[in-house]
Coordinates of N, CA, C and O and ligand atoms in Angstrom, one line a residue:
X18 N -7.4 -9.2 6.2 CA -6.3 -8.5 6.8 C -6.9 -7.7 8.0 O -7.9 -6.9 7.9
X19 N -6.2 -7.9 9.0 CA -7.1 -7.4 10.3 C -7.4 -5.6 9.8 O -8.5 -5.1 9.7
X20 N -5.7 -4.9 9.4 CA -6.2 -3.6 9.8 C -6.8 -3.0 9.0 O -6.7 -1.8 9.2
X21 N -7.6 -3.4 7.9 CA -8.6 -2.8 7.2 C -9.7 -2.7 8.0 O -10.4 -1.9 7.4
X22 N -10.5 -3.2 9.5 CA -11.4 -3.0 10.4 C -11.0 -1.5 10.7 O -11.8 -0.6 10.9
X23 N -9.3 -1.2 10.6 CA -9.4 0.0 11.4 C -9.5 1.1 10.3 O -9.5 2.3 10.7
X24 N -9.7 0.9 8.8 CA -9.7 2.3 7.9 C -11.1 3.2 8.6 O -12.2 2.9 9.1
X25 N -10.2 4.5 8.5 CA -11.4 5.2 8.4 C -11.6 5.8 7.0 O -10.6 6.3 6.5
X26 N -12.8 5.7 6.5 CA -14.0 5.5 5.5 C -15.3 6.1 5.7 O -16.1 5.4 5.2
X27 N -15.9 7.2 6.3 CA -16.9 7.6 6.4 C -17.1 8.4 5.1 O -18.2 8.9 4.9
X28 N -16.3 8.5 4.3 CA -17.3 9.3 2.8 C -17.0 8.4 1.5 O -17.5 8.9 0.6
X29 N -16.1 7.0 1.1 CA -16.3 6.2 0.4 C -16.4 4.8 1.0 O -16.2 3.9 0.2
X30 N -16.8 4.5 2.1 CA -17.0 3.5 2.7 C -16.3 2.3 2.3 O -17.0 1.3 2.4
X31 N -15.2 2.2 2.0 CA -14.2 1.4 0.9 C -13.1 1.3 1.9 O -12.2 2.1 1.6
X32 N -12.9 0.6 3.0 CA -12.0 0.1 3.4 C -10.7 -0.3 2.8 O -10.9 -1.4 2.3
X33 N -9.2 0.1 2.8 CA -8.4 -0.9 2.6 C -7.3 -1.2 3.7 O -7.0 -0.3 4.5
X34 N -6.6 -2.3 3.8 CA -5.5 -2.5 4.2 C -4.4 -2.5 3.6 O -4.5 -2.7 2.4
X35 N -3.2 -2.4 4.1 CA -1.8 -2.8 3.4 C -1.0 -3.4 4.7 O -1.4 -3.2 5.8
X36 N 0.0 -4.2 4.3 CA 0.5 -4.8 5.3 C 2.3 -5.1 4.7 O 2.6 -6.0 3.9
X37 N 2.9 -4.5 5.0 CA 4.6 -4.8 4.8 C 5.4 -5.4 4.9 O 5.6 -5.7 6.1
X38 N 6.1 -6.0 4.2 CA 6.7 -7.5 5.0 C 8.1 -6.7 4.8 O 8.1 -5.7 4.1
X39 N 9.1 -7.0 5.6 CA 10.1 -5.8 5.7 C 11.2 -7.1 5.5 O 10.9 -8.3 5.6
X40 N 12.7 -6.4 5.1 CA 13.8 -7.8 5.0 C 14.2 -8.5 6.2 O 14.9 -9.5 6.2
X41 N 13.6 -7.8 7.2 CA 14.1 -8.3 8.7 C 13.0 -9.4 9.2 O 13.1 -10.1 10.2
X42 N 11.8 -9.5 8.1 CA 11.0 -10.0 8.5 C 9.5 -9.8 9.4 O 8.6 -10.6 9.7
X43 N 9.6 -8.3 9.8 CA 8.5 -7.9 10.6 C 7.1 -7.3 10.0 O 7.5 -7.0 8.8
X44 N 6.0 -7.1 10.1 CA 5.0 -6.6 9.2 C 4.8 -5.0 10.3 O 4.9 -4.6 11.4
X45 N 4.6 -4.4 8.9 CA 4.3 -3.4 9.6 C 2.9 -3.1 8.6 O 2.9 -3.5 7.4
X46 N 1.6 -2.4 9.2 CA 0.6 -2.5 8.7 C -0.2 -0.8 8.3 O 0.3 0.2 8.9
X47 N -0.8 -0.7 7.8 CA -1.5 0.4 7.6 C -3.5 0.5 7.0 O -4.3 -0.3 6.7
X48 N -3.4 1.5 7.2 CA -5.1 1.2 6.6 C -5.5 2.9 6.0 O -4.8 3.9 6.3
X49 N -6.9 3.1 5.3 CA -6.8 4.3 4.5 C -7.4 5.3 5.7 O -8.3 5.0 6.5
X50 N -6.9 6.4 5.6 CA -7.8 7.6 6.5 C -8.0 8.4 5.8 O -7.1 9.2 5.4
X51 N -9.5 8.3 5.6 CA -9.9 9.8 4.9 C -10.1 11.2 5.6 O -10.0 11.5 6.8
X52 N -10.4 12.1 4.6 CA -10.3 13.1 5.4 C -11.6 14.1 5.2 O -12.3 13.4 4.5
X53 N -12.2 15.2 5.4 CA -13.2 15.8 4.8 C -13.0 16.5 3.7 O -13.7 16.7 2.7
X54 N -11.8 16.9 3.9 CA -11.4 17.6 1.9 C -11.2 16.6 1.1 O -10.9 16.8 -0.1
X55 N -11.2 15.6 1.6 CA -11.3 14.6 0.3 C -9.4 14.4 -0.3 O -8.8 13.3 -0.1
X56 N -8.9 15.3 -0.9 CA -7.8 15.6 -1.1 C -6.3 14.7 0.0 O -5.3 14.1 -0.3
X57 N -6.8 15.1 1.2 CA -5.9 14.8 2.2 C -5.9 13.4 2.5 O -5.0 12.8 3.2
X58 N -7.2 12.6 2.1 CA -6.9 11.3 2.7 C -5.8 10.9 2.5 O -5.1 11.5 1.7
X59 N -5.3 9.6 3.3 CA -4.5 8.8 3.5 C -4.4 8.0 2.7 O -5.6 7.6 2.7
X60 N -3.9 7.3 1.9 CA -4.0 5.2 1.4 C -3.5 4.3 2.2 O -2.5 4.6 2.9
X61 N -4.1 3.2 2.3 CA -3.8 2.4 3.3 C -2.4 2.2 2.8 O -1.7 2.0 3.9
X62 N -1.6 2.1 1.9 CA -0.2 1.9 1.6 C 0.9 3.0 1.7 O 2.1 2.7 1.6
X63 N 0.5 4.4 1.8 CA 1.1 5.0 2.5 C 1.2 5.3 3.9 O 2.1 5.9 4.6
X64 N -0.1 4.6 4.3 CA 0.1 4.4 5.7 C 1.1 3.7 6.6 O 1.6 4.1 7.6
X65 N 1.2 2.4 5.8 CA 1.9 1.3 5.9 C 3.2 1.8 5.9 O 3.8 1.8 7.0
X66 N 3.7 2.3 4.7 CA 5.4 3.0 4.4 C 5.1 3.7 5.7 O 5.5 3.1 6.7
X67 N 4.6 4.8 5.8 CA 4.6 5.7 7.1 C 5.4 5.3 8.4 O 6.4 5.8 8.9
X68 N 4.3 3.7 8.8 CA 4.8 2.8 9.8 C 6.1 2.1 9.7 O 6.8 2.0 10.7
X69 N 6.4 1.7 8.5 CA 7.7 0.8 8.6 C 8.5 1.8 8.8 O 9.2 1.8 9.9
X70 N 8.8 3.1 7.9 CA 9.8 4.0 7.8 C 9.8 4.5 9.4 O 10.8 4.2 10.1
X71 N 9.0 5.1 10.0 CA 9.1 5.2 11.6 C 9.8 4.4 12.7 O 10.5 4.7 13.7
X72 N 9.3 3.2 12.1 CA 9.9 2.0 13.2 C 11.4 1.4 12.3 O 11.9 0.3 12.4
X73 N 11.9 2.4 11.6 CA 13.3 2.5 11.1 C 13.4 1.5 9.9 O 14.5 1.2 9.5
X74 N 12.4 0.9 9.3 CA 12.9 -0.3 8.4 C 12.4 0.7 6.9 O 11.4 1.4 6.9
X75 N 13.4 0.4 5.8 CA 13.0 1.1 4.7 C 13.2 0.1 3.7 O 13.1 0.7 2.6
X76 N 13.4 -1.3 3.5 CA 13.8 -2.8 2.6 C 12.9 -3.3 3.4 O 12.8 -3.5 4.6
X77 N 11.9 -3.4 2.1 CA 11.0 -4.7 2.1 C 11.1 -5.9 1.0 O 12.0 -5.9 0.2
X78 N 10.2 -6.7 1.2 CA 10.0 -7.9 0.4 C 8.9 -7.8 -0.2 O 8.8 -8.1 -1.4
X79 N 8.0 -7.6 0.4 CA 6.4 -7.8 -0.3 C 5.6 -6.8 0.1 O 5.9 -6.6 1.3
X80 N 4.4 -5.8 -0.3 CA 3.4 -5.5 0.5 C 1.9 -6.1 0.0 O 1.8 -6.4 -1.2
X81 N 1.0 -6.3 0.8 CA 0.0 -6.9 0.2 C -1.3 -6.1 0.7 O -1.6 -5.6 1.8
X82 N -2.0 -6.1 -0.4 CA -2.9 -5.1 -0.2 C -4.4 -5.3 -0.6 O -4.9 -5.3 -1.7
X83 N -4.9 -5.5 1.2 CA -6.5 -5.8 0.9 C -7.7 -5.0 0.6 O -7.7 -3.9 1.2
X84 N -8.7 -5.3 -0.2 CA -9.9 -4.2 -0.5 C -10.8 -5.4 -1.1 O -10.4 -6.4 -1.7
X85 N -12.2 -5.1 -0.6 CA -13.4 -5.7 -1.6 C -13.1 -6.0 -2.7 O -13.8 -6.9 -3.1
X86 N -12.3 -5.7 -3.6 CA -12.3 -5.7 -5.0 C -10.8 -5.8 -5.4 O -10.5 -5.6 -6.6
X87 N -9.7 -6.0 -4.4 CA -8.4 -6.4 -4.6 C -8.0 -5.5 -5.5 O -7.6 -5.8 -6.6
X88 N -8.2 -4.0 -5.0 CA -7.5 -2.9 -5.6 C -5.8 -2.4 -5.8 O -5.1 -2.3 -4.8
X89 N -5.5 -2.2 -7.0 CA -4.1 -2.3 -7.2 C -4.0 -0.4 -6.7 O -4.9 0.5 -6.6
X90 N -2.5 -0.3 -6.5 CA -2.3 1.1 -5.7 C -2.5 1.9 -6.7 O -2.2 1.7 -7.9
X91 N -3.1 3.4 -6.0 CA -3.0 4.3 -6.9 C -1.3 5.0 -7.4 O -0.3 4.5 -7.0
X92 N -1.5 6.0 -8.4 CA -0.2 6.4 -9.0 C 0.3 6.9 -8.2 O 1.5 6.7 -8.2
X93 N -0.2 7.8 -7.0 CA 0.5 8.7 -6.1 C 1.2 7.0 -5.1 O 2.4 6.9 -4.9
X94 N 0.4 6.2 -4.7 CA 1.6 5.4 -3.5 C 2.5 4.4 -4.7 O 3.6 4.1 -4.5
X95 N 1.8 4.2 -5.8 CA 3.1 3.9 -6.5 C 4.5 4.5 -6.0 O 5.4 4.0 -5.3
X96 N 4.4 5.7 -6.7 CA 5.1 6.7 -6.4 C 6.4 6.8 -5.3 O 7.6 6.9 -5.5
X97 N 5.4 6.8 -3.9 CA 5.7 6.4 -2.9 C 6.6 5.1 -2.5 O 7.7 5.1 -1.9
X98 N 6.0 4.1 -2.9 CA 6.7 3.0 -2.6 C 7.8 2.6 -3.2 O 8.7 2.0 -2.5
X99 N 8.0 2.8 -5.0 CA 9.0 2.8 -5.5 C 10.6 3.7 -4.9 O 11.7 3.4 -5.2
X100 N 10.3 4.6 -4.1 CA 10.9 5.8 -3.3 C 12.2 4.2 -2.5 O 13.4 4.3 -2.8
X101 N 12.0 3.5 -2.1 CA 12.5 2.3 -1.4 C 12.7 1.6 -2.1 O 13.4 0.8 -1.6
X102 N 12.7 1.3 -3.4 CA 12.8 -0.2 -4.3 C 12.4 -0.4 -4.9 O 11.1 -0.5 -4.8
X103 N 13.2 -0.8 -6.5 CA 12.3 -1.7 -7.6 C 12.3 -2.9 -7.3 O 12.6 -3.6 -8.3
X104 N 12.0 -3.6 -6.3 CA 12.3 -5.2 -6.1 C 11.5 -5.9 -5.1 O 11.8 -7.0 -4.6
X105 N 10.3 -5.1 -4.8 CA 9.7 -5.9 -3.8 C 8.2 -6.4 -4.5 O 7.5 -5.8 -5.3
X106 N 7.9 -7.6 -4.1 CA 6.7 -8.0 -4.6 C 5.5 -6.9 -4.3 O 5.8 -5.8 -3.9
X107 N 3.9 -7.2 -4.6 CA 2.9 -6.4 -4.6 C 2.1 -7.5 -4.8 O 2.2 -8.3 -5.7
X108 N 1.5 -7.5 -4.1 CA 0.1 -8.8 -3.9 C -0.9 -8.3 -3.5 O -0.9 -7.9 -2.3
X109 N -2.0 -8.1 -4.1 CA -3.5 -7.7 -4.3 C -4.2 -8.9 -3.4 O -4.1 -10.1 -3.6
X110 N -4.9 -8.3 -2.4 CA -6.2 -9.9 -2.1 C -7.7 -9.3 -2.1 O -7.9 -8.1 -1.7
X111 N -8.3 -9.9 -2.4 CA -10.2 -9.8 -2.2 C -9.8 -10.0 -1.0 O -9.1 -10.9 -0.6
X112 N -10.4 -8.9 -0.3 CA -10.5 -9.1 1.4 C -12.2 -10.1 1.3 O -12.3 -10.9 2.2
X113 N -12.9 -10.2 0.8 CA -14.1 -11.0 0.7 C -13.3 -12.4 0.6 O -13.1 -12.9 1.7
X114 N -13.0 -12.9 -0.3 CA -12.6 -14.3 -0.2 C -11.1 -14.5 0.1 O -10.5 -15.5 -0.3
X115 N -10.4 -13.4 0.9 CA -9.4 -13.3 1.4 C -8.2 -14.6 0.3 O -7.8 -15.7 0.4
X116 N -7.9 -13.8 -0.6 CA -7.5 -14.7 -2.2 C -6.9 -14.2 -2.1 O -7.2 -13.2 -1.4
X117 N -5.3 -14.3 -2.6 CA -4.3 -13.3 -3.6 C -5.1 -13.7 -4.8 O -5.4 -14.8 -5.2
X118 N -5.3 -12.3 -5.4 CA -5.6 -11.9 -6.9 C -5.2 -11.8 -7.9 O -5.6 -12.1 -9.0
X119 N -4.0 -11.2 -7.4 CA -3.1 -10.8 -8.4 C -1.7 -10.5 -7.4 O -1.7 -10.3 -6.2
X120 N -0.2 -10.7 -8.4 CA 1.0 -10.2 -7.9 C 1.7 -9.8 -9.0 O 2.0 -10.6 -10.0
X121 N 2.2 -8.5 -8.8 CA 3.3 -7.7 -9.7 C 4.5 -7.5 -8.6 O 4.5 -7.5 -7.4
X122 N 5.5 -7.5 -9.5 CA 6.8 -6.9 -9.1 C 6.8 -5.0 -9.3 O 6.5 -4.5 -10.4
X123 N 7.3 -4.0 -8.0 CA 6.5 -2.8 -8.3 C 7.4 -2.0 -8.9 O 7.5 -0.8 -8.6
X124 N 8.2 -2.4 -9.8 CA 8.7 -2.1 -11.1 C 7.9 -2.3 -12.5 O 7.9 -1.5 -13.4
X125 N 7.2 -3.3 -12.4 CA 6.3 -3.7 -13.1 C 5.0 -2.1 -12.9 O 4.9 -1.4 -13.9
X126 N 4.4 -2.0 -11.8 CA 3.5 -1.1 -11.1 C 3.5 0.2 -12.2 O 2.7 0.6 -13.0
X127 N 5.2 0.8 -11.7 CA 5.6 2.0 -11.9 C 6.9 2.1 -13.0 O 7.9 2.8 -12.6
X128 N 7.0 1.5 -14.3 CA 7.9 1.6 -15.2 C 8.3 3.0 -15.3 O 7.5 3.8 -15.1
X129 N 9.6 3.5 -15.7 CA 9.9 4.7 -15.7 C 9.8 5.9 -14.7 O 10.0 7.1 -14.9
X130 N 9.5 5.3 -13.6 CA 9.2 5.8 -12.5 C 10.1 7.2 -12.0 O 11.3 7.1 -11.8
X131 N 9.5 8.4 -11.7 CA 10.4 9.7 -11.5 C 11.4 9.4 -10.8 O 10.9 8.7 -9.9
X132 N 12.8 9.5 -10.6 CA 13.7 9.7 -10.3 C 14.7 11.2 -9.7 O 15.1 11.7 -10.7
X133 N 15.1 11.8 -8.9 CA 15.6 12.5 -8.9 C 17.0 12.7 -8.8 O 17.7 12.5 -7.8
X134 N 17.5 13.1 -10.0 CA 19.0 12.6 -10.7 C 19.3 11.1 -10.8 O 20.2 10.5 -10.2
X135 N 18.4 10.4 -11.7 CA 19.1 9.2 -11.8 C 20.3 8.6 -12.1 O 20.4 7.4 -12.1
Ligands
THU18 N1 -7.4 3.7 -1.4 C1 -6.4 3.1 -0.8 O1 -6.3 3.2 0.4 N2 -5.5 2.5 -1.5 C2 -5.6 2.2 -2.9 O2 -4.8 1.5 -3.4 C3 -6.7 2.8 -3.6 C4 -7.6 3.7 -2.9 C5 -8.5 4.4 -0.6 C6 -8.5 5.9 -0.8 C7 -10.0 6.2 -0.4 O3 -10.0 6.2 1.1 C8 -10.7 5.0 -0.8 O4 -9.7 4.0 -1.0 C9 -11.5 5.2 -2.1 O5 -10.7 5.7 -3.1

């Protein structure tokens, strides 16, 4: 996935991408930025939401998310992503053999997931 070239990574050198497939059909993309407190980095999938939600789309279909090792999201963009939807796919790839890995539904991800007044 291209925009994993653009993570910045200078203190875990661990590149990822995320890439959004939106209902309208457009991708909107992200990648991780770290930060020096450590604390503030970015995830490449909250980067991603960042982008789609800016460029006004909040219904997606899929996000897929590349790393060396086809890393599933942490609990915090869980979090995040379910914010939009229990119904969009989640597709893991080895950016090395550019594979899908794995695919959950991110209800699946985030069962019970916080709600505010459900
Ligand atoms: N990271 C992501 O961008 N997404 C994930 O799903 C897991 C972790 C980033 C955060 C940090 O820049 C690096 O990967 C190592 O944890």
């Amino acid at each position: 996935m291209a925009v994993q070239k653009n993570a910045y990574t200078p203190y875990s050198r661990f590149p990822v991408g995320a890439a959004i497939l939106s209902v309208s059909g457009k991708i909107f993309s992200g990648c991780n930025i770290e930060n020096a407190s450590f604390g503030l980095t970015i995830c490449a999938e909250r980067c991603a939401v960042a982008t789609a939600v800016a460029a006004g789309e909040r219904q997606w279909k899929a996000i897929a998310i590349a790393s060396r090792s086809g890393v599933t999201p942490c609990g915090a963009c869980r979090q995040v992503l379910v914010e939009f939807g229990m119904d969009f796919e989640v597709l893991l790839v080895d950016s090395e053999s550019e594979q899908i890995t794995a695919r959950w539904k991110i209800s699946e991800l985030l069962p019970g997931a916080f709600e505010l007044e459900p």
